PDB file of C-alpha atoms and ligand atoms in Angstrom:
ATOM      1  CA  UNK S   1      -0.075   0.021   0.162  1.00  0.00           C
ATOM      2  CA  UNK S   2       1.009   3.316  -0.007  1.00  0.00           C
ATOM      3  CA  UNK S   3      -0.299   6.333   2.310  1.00  0.00           C
ATOM      4  CA  UNK S   4      -1.998   9.453   1.075  1.00  0.00           C
ATOM      5  CA  UNK S   5      -2.035  12.931   2.590  1.00  0.00           C
ATOM      6  CA  UNK S   6      -4.335  15.482   1.635  1.00  0.00           C
ATOM      7  CA  UNK S   7      -3.148  19.104   2.956  1.00  0.00           C
ATOM      8  CA  UNK S   8      -5.522  22.268   2.931  1.00  0.00           C
ATOM      9  CA  UNK S   9      -6.937  20.737  -0.515  1.00  0.00           C
ATOM     10  CA  UNK S  10      -8.975  23.265  -2.022  1.00  0.00           C
ATOM     11  CA  UNK S  11     -11.068  23.452  -5.320  1.00  0.00           C
ATOM     12  CA  UNK S  12     -12.741  26.157  -6.813  1.00  0.00           C
ATOM     13  CA  UNK S  13     -14.178  25.693 -10.343  1.00  0.00           C
ATOM     14  CA  UNK S  14     -14.045  28.653 -12.521  1.00  0.00           C
ATOM     15  CA  UNK S  15     -17.486  30.664 -12.170  1.00  0.00           C
ATOM     16  CA  UNK S  16     -18.689  28.766  -9.026  1.00  0.00           C
ATOM     17  CA  UNK S  17     -19.270  31.252  -6.421  1.00  0.00           C
ATOM     18  CA  UNK S  18     -17.933  28.924  -3.544  1.00  0.00           C
ATOM     19  CA  UNK S  19     -15.333  26.244  -3.508  1.00  0.00           C
ATOM     20  CA  UNK S  20     -16.306  22.570  -4.140  1.00  0.00           C
ATOM     21  CA  UNK S  21     -13.837  21.600  -1.938  1.00  0.00           C
ATOM     22  CA  UNK S  22     -12.875  23.608   0.755  1.00  0.00           C
ATOM     23  CA  UNK S  23      -9.191  23.466   2.687  1.00  0.00           C
ATOM     24  CA  UNK S  24      -9.545  19.455   3.201  1.00  0.00           C
ATOM     25  CA  UNK S  25      -6.919  17.875   5.360  1.00  0.00           C
ATOM     26  CA  UNK S  26      -6.868  14.216   6.014  1.00  0.00           C
ATOM     27  CA  UNK S  27      -4.230  11.161   6.351  1.00  0.00           C
ATOM     28  CA  UNK S  28      -5.016   7.813   5.030  1.00  0.00           C
ATOM     29  CA  UNK S  29      -2.505   5.150   6.130  1.00  0.00           C
ATOM     30  CA  UNK S  30      -1.055   2.504   4.059  1.00  0.00           C
ATOM     31  CA  UNK S  31      -3.043  -0.288   3.311  1.00  0.00           C
ATOM     32  CA  UNK S  32      -6.290   1.104   4.783  1.00  0.00           C
ATOM     33  CA  UNK S  33      -9.874   1.758   3.057  1.00  0.00           C
ATOM     34  CA  UNK S  34     -11.445   4.956   3.629  1.00  0.00           C
ATOM     35  CA  UNK S  35     -15.196   5.557   2.535  1.00  0.00           C
ATOM     36  CA  UNK S  36     -16.258   8.568   1.678  1.00  0.00           C
ATOM     37  CA  UNK S  37     -20.080   9.184   2.243  1.00  0.00           C
ATOM     38  CA  UNK S  38     -21.962  12.714   1.912  1.00  0.00           C
ATOM     39  CA  UNK S  39     -24.709  14.204  -0.288  1.00  0.00           C
ATOM     40  CA  UNK S  40     -24.699  14.489  -3.656  1.00  0.00           C
ATOM     41  CA  UNK S  41     -22.447  17.216  -4.391  1.00  0.00           C
ATOM     42  CA  UNK S  42     -20.581  17.578  -1.482  1.00  0.00           C
ATOM     43  CA  UNK S  43     -17.375  17.377  -3.547  1.00  0.00           C
ATOM     44  CA  UNK S  44     -16.551  13.505  -3.051  1.00  0.00           C
ATOM     45  CA  UNK S  45     -15.659  12.877  -6.763  1.00  0.00           C
ATOM     46  CA  UNK S  46     -13.825  16.278  -7.151  1.00  0.00           C
ATOM     47  CA  UNK S  47     -11.362  15.316  -4.486  1.00  0.00           C
ATOM     48  CA  UNK S  48     -11.083  11.716  -5.659  1.00  0.00           C
ATOM     49  CA  UNK S  49      -9.982  13.455  -8.954  1.00  0.00           C
ATOM     50  CA  UNK S  50      -7.516  15.473  -7.780  1.00  0.00           C
ATOM     51  CA  UNK S  51      -5.817  12.611  -5.828  1.00  0.00           C
ATOM     52  CA  UNK S  52      -5.020  11.211  -9.473  1.00  0.00           C
ATOM     53  CA  UNK S  53      -4.697  14.337 -11.034  1.00  0.00           C
ATOM     54  CA  UNK S  54      -7.595  14.160 -13.476  1.00  0.00           C
ATOM     55  CA  UNK S  55      -8.275  17.794 -12.139  1.00  0.00           C
ATOM     56  CA  UNK S  56      -5.762  20.113 -10.665  1.00  0.00           C
ATOM     57  CA  UNK S  57      -6.529  21.693  -7.141  1.00  0.00           C
ATOM     58  CA  UNK S  58      -7.055  25.314  -6.802  1.00  0.00           C
ATOM     59  CA  UNK S  59      -4.887  25.504  -3.554  1.00  0.00           C
ATOM     60  CA  UNK S  60      -3.033  22.728  -1.282  1.00  0.00           C
ATOM     61  CA  UNK S  61      -1.222  19.593  -1.838  1.00  0.00           C
ATOM     62  CA  UNK S  62      -1.569  15.716  -2.010  1.00  0.00           C
ATOM     63  CA  UNK S  63       1.295  13.634  -1.497  1.00  0.00           C
ATOM     64  CA  UNK S  64       1.351   9.715  -2.161  1.00  0.00           C
ATOM     65  CA  UNK S  65       4.135   8.123   0.243  1.00  0.00           C
ATOM     66  CA  UNK S  66       5.240  11.457   0.774  1.00  0.00           C
ATOM     67  CA  UNK S  67       5.998  12.523  -2.678  1.00  0.00           C
ATOM     68  CA  UNK S  68       3.977  15.318  -4.015  1.00  0.00           C
ATOM     69  CA  UNK S  69       1.375  14.012  -6.782  1.00  0.00           C
ATOM     70  CA  UNK S  70       2.809  17.087  -8.930  1.00  0.00           C
ATOM     71  CA  UNK S  71       6.134  15.581  -9.171  1.00  0.00           C
ATOM     72  CA  UNK S  72       5.057  12.111  -9.835  1.00  0.00           C
ATOM     73  CA  UNK S  73       5.480  11.206 -13.788  1.00  0.00           C
ATOM     74  CA  UNK S  74       2.211  10.634 -15.161  1.00  0.00           C
ATOM     75  CA  UNK S  75       2.529   7.460 -16.690  1.00  0.00           C
ATOM     76  CA  UNK S  76       4.064   6.371 -12.981  1.00  0.00           C
ATOM     77  CA  UNK S  77       1.288   7.891 -11.514  1.00  0.00           C
ATOM     78  CA  UNK S  78      -1.267   5.948 -13.734  1.00  0.00           C
ATOM     79  CA  UNK S  79       0.707   2.663 -12.518  1.00  0.00           C
ATOM     80  CA  UNK S  80       0.201   3.713  -8.570  1.00  0.00           C
ATOM     81  CA  UNK S  81      -3.150   4.796  -8.790  1.00  0.00           C
ATOM     82  CA  UNK S  82      -6.118   2.493 -10.264  1.00  0.00           C
ATOM     83  CA  UNK S  83      -9.606   4.416 -10.906  1.00  0.00           C
ATOM     84  CA  UNK S  84     -13.064   2.640 -11.510  1.00  0.00           C
ATOM     85  CA  UNK S  85     -15.980   5.141 -11.601  1.00  0.00           C
ATOM     86  CA  UNK S  86     -19.863   4.663 -11.696  1.00  0.00           C
ATOM     87  CA  UNK S  87     -20.048   5.233 -15.448  1.00  0.00           C
ATOM     88  CA  UNK S  88     -17.310   3.015 -16.190  1.00  0.00           C
ATOM     89  CA  UNK S  89     -15.488   5.527 -18.043  1.00  0.00           C
ATOM     90  CA  UNK S  90     -14.662   2.846 -20.924  1.00  0.00           C
ATOM     91  CA  UNK S  91     -13.492   4.001 -24.381  1.00  0.00           C
ATOM     92  CA  UNK S  92     -16.054   3.261 -26.333  1.00  0.00           C
ATOM     93  CA  UNK S  93     -13.855   2.990 -29.391  1.00  0.00           C
ATOM     94  CA  UNK S  94     -11.900  -0.216 -27.710  1.00  0.00           C
ATOM     95  CA  UNK S  95     -12.931  -3.440 -27.001  1.00  0.00           C
ATOM     96  CA  UNK S  96     -13.282  -4.863 -23.601  1.00  0.00           C
ATOM     97  CA  UNK S  97      -9.662  -6.599 -23.444  1.00  0.00           C
ATOM     98  CA  UNK S  98      -8.308  -2.916 -24.819  1.00  0.00           C
ATOM     99  CA  UNK S  99      -9.910  -1.054 -22.046  1.00  0.00           C
ATOM    100  CA  UNK S 100      -8.312  -3.548 -19.544  1.00  0.00           C
ATOM    101  CA  UNK S 101      -4.827  -3.717 -21.183  1.00  0.00           C
ATOM    102  CA  UNK S 102      -4.448   0.058 -21.617  1.00  0.00           C
ATOM    103  CA  UNK S 103      -2.497   0.620 -18.376  1.00  0.00           C
ATOM    104  CA  UNK S 104      -0.164  -2.154 -18.481  1.00  0.00           C
ATOM    105  CA  UNK S 105       0.671  -1.813 -21.722  1.00  0.00           C
ATOM    106  CA  UNK S 106       1.210   2.072 -21.163  1.00  0.00           C
ATOM    107  CA  UNK S 107       3.905   0.689 -18.426  1.00  0.00           C
ATOM    108  CA  UNK S 108       5.385  -1.698 -20.555  1.00  0.00           C
ATOM    109  CA  UNK S 109       4.308  -5.044 -19.544  1.00  0.00           C
ATOM    110  CA  UNK S 110       4.989  -7.904 -22.317  1.00  0.00           C
ATOM    111  CA  UNK S 111       2.138  -8.686 -24.702  1.00  0.00           C
ATOM    112  CA  UNK S 112       1.840 -12.203 -23.148  1.00  0.00           C
ATOM    113  CA  UNK S 113       1.713 -10.734 -19.935  1.00  0.00           C
ATOM    114  CA  UNK S 114      -1.129  -8.366 -20.682  1.00  0.00           C
ATOM    115  CA  UNK S 115      -2.855 -11.214 -22.154  1.00  0.00           C
ATOM    116  CA  UNK S 116      -2.734 -13.196 -19.065  1.00  0.00           C
ATOM    117  CA  UNK S 117      -3.997 -10.365 -16.904  1.00  0.00           C
ATOM    118  CA  UNK S 118      -6.651  -9.398 -19.083  1.00  0.00           C
ATOM    119  CA  UNK S 119      -8.090 -12.833 -18.821  1.00  0.00           C
ATOM    120  CA  UNK S 120      -7.332 -12.873 -14.912  1.00  0.00           C
ATOM    121  CA  UNK S 121      -8.930  -9.584 -14.474  1.00  0.00           C
ATOM    122  CA  UNK S 122     -12.039 -10.731 -16.661  1.00  0.00           C
ATOM    123  CA  UNK S 123     -12.285 -13.852 -14.275  1.00  0.00           C
ATOM    124  CA  UNK S 124     -12.192 -11.821 -11.329  1.00  0.00           C
ATOM    125  CA  UNK S 125     -15.110  -9.506 -12.001  1.00  0.00           C
ATOM    126  CA  UNK S 126     -16.947 -12.414 -13.143  1.00  0.00           C
ATOM    127  CA  UNK S 127     -17.112 -12.190 -17.018  1.00  0.00           C
ATOM    128  CA  UNK S 128     -16.122 -15.015 -19.057  1.00  0.00           C
ATOM    129  CA  UNK S 129     -13.207 -13.760 -21.033  1.00  0.00           C
ATOM    130  CA  UNK S 130     -13.816 -15.847 -24.198  1.00  0.00           C
ATOM    131  CA  UNK S 131     -17.480 -14.303 -24.097  1.00  0.00           C
ATOM    132  CA  UNK S 132     -16.484 -11.021 -23.056  1.00  0.00           C
ATOM    133  CA  UNK S 133     -12.647 -10.029 -24.329  1.00  0.00           C
ATOM    134  CA  UNK S 134     -13.841  -8.780 -28.121  1.00  0.00           C
ATOM    135  CA  UNK S 135     -17.132  -6.856 -27.045  1.00  0.00           C
ATOM    136  CA  UNK S 136     -17.341  -3.159 -27.251  1.00  0.00           C
ATOM    137  CA  UNK S 137     -18.926  -1.106 -24.232  1.00  0.00           C
ATOM    138  CA  UNK S 138     -22.116  -0.518 -26.100  1.00  0.00           C
ATOM    139  CA  UNK S 139     -22.881  -4.343 -26.036  1.00  0.00           C
ATOM    140  CA  UNK S 140     -22.536  -4.680 -22.515  1.00  0.00           C
ATOM    141  CA  UNK S 141     -25.175  -3.803 -19.842  1.00  0.00           C
ATOM    142  CA  UNK S 142     -24.500  -1.216 -17.602  1.00  0.00           C
ATOM    143  CA  UNK S 143     -23.381  -3.428 -14.463  1.00  0.00           C
ATOM    144  CA  UNK S 144     -21.092  -5.252 -16.856  1.00  0.00           C
ATOM    145  CA  UNK S 145     -19.640  -2.315 -18.007  1.00  0.00           C
ATOM    146  CA  UNK S 146     -18.885  -1.250 -14.377  1.00  0.00           C
ATOM    147  CA  UNK S 147     -17.329  -4.510 -14.111  1.00  0.00           C
ATOM    148  CA  UNK S 148     -14.874  -3.975 -16.783  1.00  0.00           C
ATOM    149  CA  UNK S 149     -14.209  -0.707 -15.413  1.00  0.00           C
ATOM    150  CA  UNK S 150     -13.124  -2.135 -11.965  1.00  0.00           C
ATOM    151  CA  UNK S 151     -11.247  -4.804 -13.922  1.00  0.00           C
ATOM    152  CA  UNK S 152      -9.493  -1.784 -15.888  1.00  0.00           C
ATOM    153  CA  UNK S 153      -8.753  -0.427 -12.575  1.00  0.00           C
ATOM    154  CA  UNK S 154      -7.101  -3.091 -10.894  1.00  0.00           C
ATOM    155  CA  UNK S 155      -5.186  -4.311 -14.242  1.00  0.00           C
ATOM    156  CA  UNK S 156      -1.613  -3.086 -13.409  1.00  0.00           C
ATOM    157  CA  UNK S 157      -2.129  -4.126  -9.849  1.00  0.00           C
ATOM    158  CA  UNK S 158      -1.648  -0.501  -8.470  1.00  0.00           C
ATOM    159  CA  UNK S 159      -1.197   0.083  -4.418  1.00  0.00           C
ATOM    160  CA  UNK S 160      -3.765   2.531  -4.471  1.00  0.00           C
ATOM    161  CA  UNK S 161      -7.374   2.339  -5.628  1.00  0.00           C
ATOM    162  CA  UNK S 162      -9.863   4.948  -6.042  1.00  0.00           C
ATOM    163  CA  UNK S 163     -13.332   3.862  -6.640  1.00  0.00           C
ATOM    164  CA  UNK S 164     -16.212   6.230  -7.031  1.00  0.00           C
ATOM    165  CA  UNK S 165     -19.399   4.414  -6.584  1.00  0.00           C
ATOM    166  CA  UNK S 166     -18.134   1.469  -8.683  1.00  0.00           C
ATOM    167  CA  UNK S 167     -20.663  -0.941  -7.812  1.00  0.00           C
ATOM    168  CA  UNK S 168     -23.871   1.103  -8.224  1.00  0.00           C
ATOM    169  CA  UNK S 169     -25.433  -0.598 -11.183  1.00  0.00           C
ATOM    170  CA  UNK S 170     -23.972  -3.851 -10.584  1.00  0.00           C
ATOM    171  CA  UNK S 171     -26.282  -6.747  -9.644  1.00  0.00           C
ATOM    172  CA  UNK S 172     -26.807  -7.647  -5.836  1.00  0.00           C
ATOM    173  CA  UNK S 173     -25.164 -11.030  -6.121  1.00  0.00           C
ATOM    174  CA  UNK S 174     -22.202  -9.768  -8.188  1.00  0.00           C
ATOM    175  CA  UNK S 175     -21.888  -7.224  -5.900  1.00  0.00           C
ATOM    176  CA  UNK S 176     -21.522  -9.150  -3.230  1.00  0.00           C
ATOM    177  CA  UNK S 177     -18.722 -11.305  -4.889  1.00  0.00           C
ATOM    178  CA  UNK S 178     -17.007  -7.853  -5.965  1.00  0.00           C
ATOM    179  CA  UNK S 179     -17.043  -6.497  -2.175  1.00  0.00           C
ATOM    180  CA  UNK S 180     -15.659  -9.938  -1.294  1.00  0.00           C
ATOM    181  CA  UNK S 181     -12.747  -9.790  -3.959  1.00  0.00           C
ATOM    182  CA  UNK S 182     -12.191  -6.046  -2.565  1.00  0.00           C
ATOM    183  CA  UNK S 183     -11.813  -7.396   0.785  1.00  0.00           C
ATOM    184  CA  UNK S 184      -9.237  -9.824  -0.055  1.00  0.00           C
ATOM    185  CA  UNK S 185      -7.198  -7.255  -1.934  1.00  0.00           C
ATOM    186  CA  UNK S 186      -7.121  -5.145   0.977  1.00  0.00           C
ATOM    187  CA  UNK S 187      -6.009  -8.288   3.336  1.00  0.00           C
ATOM    188  CA  UNK S 188      -3.813  -9.762   0.765  1.00  0.00           C
ATOM    189  CA  UNK S 189      -2.108  -7.044  -1.015  1.00  0.00           C
ATOM    190  CA  UNK S 190      -2.626  -4.282   1.228  1.00  0.00           C
ATOM    191  CA  UNK S 191      -4.212  -1.851  -1.206  1.00  0.00           C
ATOM    192  CA  UNK S 192      -4.846   1.663  -0.266  1.00  0.00           C
ATOM    193  CA  UNK S 193      -8.170   2.244  -0.980  1.00  0.00           C
ATOM    194  CA  UNK S 194     -10.759   5.105  -1.226  1.00  0.00           C
ATOM    195  CA  UNK S 195     -14.226   4.538  -2.209  1.00  0.00           C
ATOM    196  CA  UNK S 196     -17.080   6.471  -2.453  1.00  0.00           C
ATOM    197  CA  UNK S 197     -20.882   4.823  -1.991  1.00  0.00           C
ATOM    198  CA  UNK S 198     -24.124   6.005  -0.901  1.00  0.00           C
ATOM    199  CA  UNK S 199     -24.816   2.555   0.719  1.00  0.00           C
ATOM    200  CA  UNK S 200     -24.039   2.955   4.156  1.00  0.00           C
ATOM    201  CA  UNK S 201     -24.184  -0.982   4.402  1.00  0.00           C
ATOM    202  CA  UNK S 202     -21.299  -0.971   1.946  1.00  0.00           C
ATOM    203  CA  UNK S 203     -19.446   1.579   3.775  1.00  0.00           C
ATOM    204  CA  UNK S 204     -19.866  -0.523   6.880  1.00  0.00           C
ATOM    205  CA  UNK S 205     -18.663  -3.685   5.384  1.00  0.00           C
ATOM    206  CA  UNK S 206     -15.527  -2.272   3.568  1.00  0.00           C
ATOM    207  CA  UNK S 207     -14.323   0.489   5.502  1.00  0.00           C
ATOM    208  CA  UNK S 208     -11.658   0.789   8.046  1.00  0.00           C
ATOM    209  CA  UNK S 209     -12.570   4.040   8.679  1.00  0.00           C
ATOM    210  CA  UNK S 210     -15.428   6.170   7.160  1.00  0.00           C
ATOM    211  CA  UNK S 211     -15.457  10.023   6.299  1.00  0.00           C
ATOM    212  CA  UNK S 212     -18.666  11.321   6.697  1.00  0.00           C
ATOM    213  CA  UNK S 213     -18.737  14.740   4.398  1.00  0.00           C
ATOM    214  CA  UNK S 214     -20.705  17.648   4.323  1.00  0.00           C
ATOM    215  CA  UNK S 215     -20.880  20.572   2.098  1.00  0.00           C
ATOM    216  CA  UNK S 216     -17.637  21.339   0.205  1.00  0.00           C
ATOM    217  CA  UNK S 217     -16.053  18.067   1.749  1.00  0.00           C
ATOM    218  CA  UNK S 218     -15.735  19.500   5.169  1.00  0.00           C
ATOM    219  CA  UNK S 219     -15.357  16.439   7.312  1.00  0.00           C
ATOM    220  CA  UNK S 220     -17.779  15.917   9.835  1.00  0.00           C
ATOM    221  CA  UNK S 221     -16.886  12.605  11.353  1.00  0.00           C
ATOM    222  CA  UNK S 222     -13.809  10.643  10.322  1.00  0.00           C
ATOM    223  CA  UNK S 223     -14.054   7.119  12.374  1.00  0.00           C
ATOM    224  CA  UNK S 224     -14.066   3.376  12.497  1.00  0.00           C
ATOM    225  CA  UNK S 225     -17.386   1.865  11.504  1.00  0.00           C
ATOM    226  CA  UNK S 226     -17.953   0.581  14.982  1.00  0.00           C
ATOM    227  CA  UNK S 227     -17.339   4.281  16.230  1.00  0.00           C
ATOM    228  CA  UNK S 228     -19.569   5.740  13.632  1.00  0.00           C
ATOM    229  CA  UNK S 229     -22.553   3.188  14.305  1.00  0.00           C
ATOM    230  CA  UNK S 230     -22.424   3.942  18.344  1.00  0.00           C
ATOM    231  CA  UNK S 231     -22.240   7.932  17.987  1.00  0.00           C
TER     232      UNK S 231
HETATM  233  P1  ADP G 301     -20.192  14.793  -5.732  1.00  0.00           P
HETATM  234  O1  ADP G 301     -19.271  13.790  -6.204  1.00  0.00           O
HETATM  235  O2  ADP G 301     -20.064  14.730  -3.886  1.00  0.00           O
HETATM  236  O3  ADP G 301     -21.456  14.400  -5.641  1.00  0.00           O
HETATM  237  P2  ADP G 301     -18.708  16.546  -6.953  1.00  0.00           P
HETATM  238  O4  ADP G 301     -17.213  16.448  -6.479  1.00  0.00           O
HETATM  239  O5  ADP G 301     -19.060  15.651  -8.514  1.00  0.00           O
HETATM  240  O6  ADP G 301     -19.252  16.026  -5.722  1.00  0.00           O
HETATM  241  O7  ADP G 301     -19.183  17.969  -7.040  1.00  0.00           O
HETATM  242  C1  ADP G 301     -18.773  19.076  -6.125  1.00  0.00           C
HETATM  243  C2  ADP G 301     -19.330  20.243  -6.555  1.00  0.00           C
HETATM  244  O8  ADP G 301     -18.621  21.078  -7.536  1.00  0.00           O
HETATM  245  C3  ADP G 301     -21.247  20.611  -7.218  1.00  0.00           C
HETATM  246  O9  ADP G 301     -21.368  21.562  -6.576  1.00  0.00           O
HETATM  247  C4  ADP G 301     -20.693  20.394  -8.352  1.00  0.00           C
HETATM  248  O10 ADP G 301     -21.988  20.928  -9.145  1.00  0.00           O
HETATM  249  C5  ADP G 301     -19.691  21.266  -8.649  1.00  0.00           C
HETATM  250  N1  ADP G 301     -18.883  20.747 -10.254  1.00  0.00           N
HETATM  251  C6  ADP G 301     -18.447  19.288 -10.162  1.00  0.00           C
HETATM  252  N2  ADP G 301     -17.746  19.320 -11.563  1.00  0.00           N
HETATM  253  C7  ADP G 301     -17.547  20.466 -11.820  1.00  0.00           C
HETATM  254  C8  ADP G 301     -17.258  21.105 -13.029  1.00  0.00           C
HETATM  255  N3  ADP G 301     -16.438  20.507 -13.900  1.00  0.00           N
HETATM  256  N4  ADP G 301     -17.510  22.409 -13.225  1.00  0.00           N
HETATM  257  C9  ADP G 301     -18.147  23.355 -12.305  1.00  0.00           C
HETATM  258  N5  ADP G 301     -18.723  22.818 -11.074  1.00  0.00           N
HETATM  259  C10 ADP G 301     -18.413  21.498 -10.868  1.00  0.00           C
HETATM  260  P1  ADP G 302     -29.057  -5.782 -17.607  1.00  0.00           P
HETATM  261  O1  ADP G 302     -30.177  -6.442 -17.064  1.00  0.00           O
HETATM  262  O2  ADP G 302     -27.783  -5.532 -16.828  1.00  0.00           O
HETATM  263  O3  ADP G 302     -29.481  -4.204 -17.740  1.00  0.00           O
HETATM  264  P2  ADP G 302     -29.207  -6.124 -20.322  1.00  0.00           P
HETATM  265  O4  ADP G 302     -30.530  -6.207 -20.267  1.00  0.00           O
HETATM  266  O5  ADP G 302     -28.896  -4.554 -20.887  1.00  0.00           O
HETATM  267  O6  ADP G 302     -28.425  -6.165 -18.662  1.00  0.00           O
HETATM  268  O7  ADP G 302     -28.247  -7.006 -20.942  1.00  0.00           O
HETATM  269  C1  ADP G 302     -28.793  -8.372 -20.999  1.00  0.00           C
HETATM  270  C2  ADP G 302     -27.628  -9.023 -21.704  1.00  0.00           C
HETATM  271  O8  ADP G 302     -27.398  -8.846 -23.135  1.00  0.00           O
HETATM  272  C3  ADP G 302     -26.026  -8.878 -21.307  1.00  0.00           C
HETATM  273  O9  ADP G 302     -25.289  -9.881 -21.355  1.00  0.00           O
HETATM  274  C4  ADP G 302     -25.712  -8.140 -22.061  1.00  0.00           C
HETATM  275  O10 ADP G 302     -24.104  -8.049 -22.493  1.00  0.00           O
HETATM  276  C5  ADP G 302     -26.180  -8.329 -23.346  1.00  0.00           C
HETATM  277  N1  ADP G 302     -26.411  -7.173 -24.190  1.00  0.00           N
HETATM  278  C6  ADP G 302     -27.036  -6.094 -24.105  1.00  0.00           C
HETATM  279  N2  ADP G 302     -26.876  -4.916 -25.055  1.00  0.00           N
HETATM  280  C7  ADP G 302     -26.046  -5.790 -26.265  1.00  0.00           C
HETATM  281  C8  ADP G 302     -25.984  -5.405 -27.419  1.00  0.00           C
HETATM  282  N3  ADP G 302     -26.067  -4.239 -27.799  1.00  0.00           N
HETATM  283  N4  ADP G 302     -25.136  -6.250 -28.229  1.00  0.00           N
HETATM  284  C9  ADP G 302     -24.724  -7.710 -27.596  1.00  0.00           C
HETATM  285  N5  ADP G 302     -25.124  -7.866 -26.424  1.00  0.00           N
HETATM  286  C10 ADP G 302     -25.741  -6.937 -25.684  1.00  0.00           C
END
């Protein structure tokens, strides 16, 4: 795993009267799973996107293992931080296999290793590689697209996973399976995971700590599930 530090992190989108994320500081330990819960529009996605530099903070800083993310080479950052989102974010002109292979190829894995890894990842998310590897995203249901999105996020074995409602469209049985796989990744591979969900049961099941966020990502509570349930 890798630790993540947010220091006075602020994002003000051009034209918005108030910042979407306002001076947030938080320390996420290596190997820890932190769940963000909070109302729609409170800045959860914005915070995640700043961690992997899809958007730049207005001020403040982010460090992964004490290294400022602005100092990390962009390809290295893709290798370090996997990202899965609600809308899957798959590239429509690429097949399932090509989508999953993207980051492993980018970081220079051999063809054979990439091919094996694509199969392994499809198995992990419960999609038969023979049936799905050559399909295009439009040929998948919403839940299947999300599962491929999760497979893509995990493909290069990143120490950090950012997951923004990754199982929202997945059917309940598969969701249970994916949650269990995620717990396995926590325990066996010590991934550091930041996970956004609206599902409180999911938060309790997966989180080492839960960050309850209010407007502008103000942290109302940041504690273990046990402590949050008893408060
Ligand atoms: P959440 O993920 O908690 O639903 P977001 O991070 O998506 O919240 O959004 C936080 C706030 O920032 C919202 O008020 C939203 O309207 C605003 N916002 C998000 N993205 C943009 C953008 N690209 N331009 C302007 N405002 C944005
Ligand atoms: P869900 O019940 O999850 O919404 P759908 O009804 O969208 O699923 O799809 C059911 C099945 O049909 C899935 O296996 C999906 O992969 C397949 N499917 C959906 N759309 C297409 C398409 N355009 N081409 C090929 N297969 C498709």
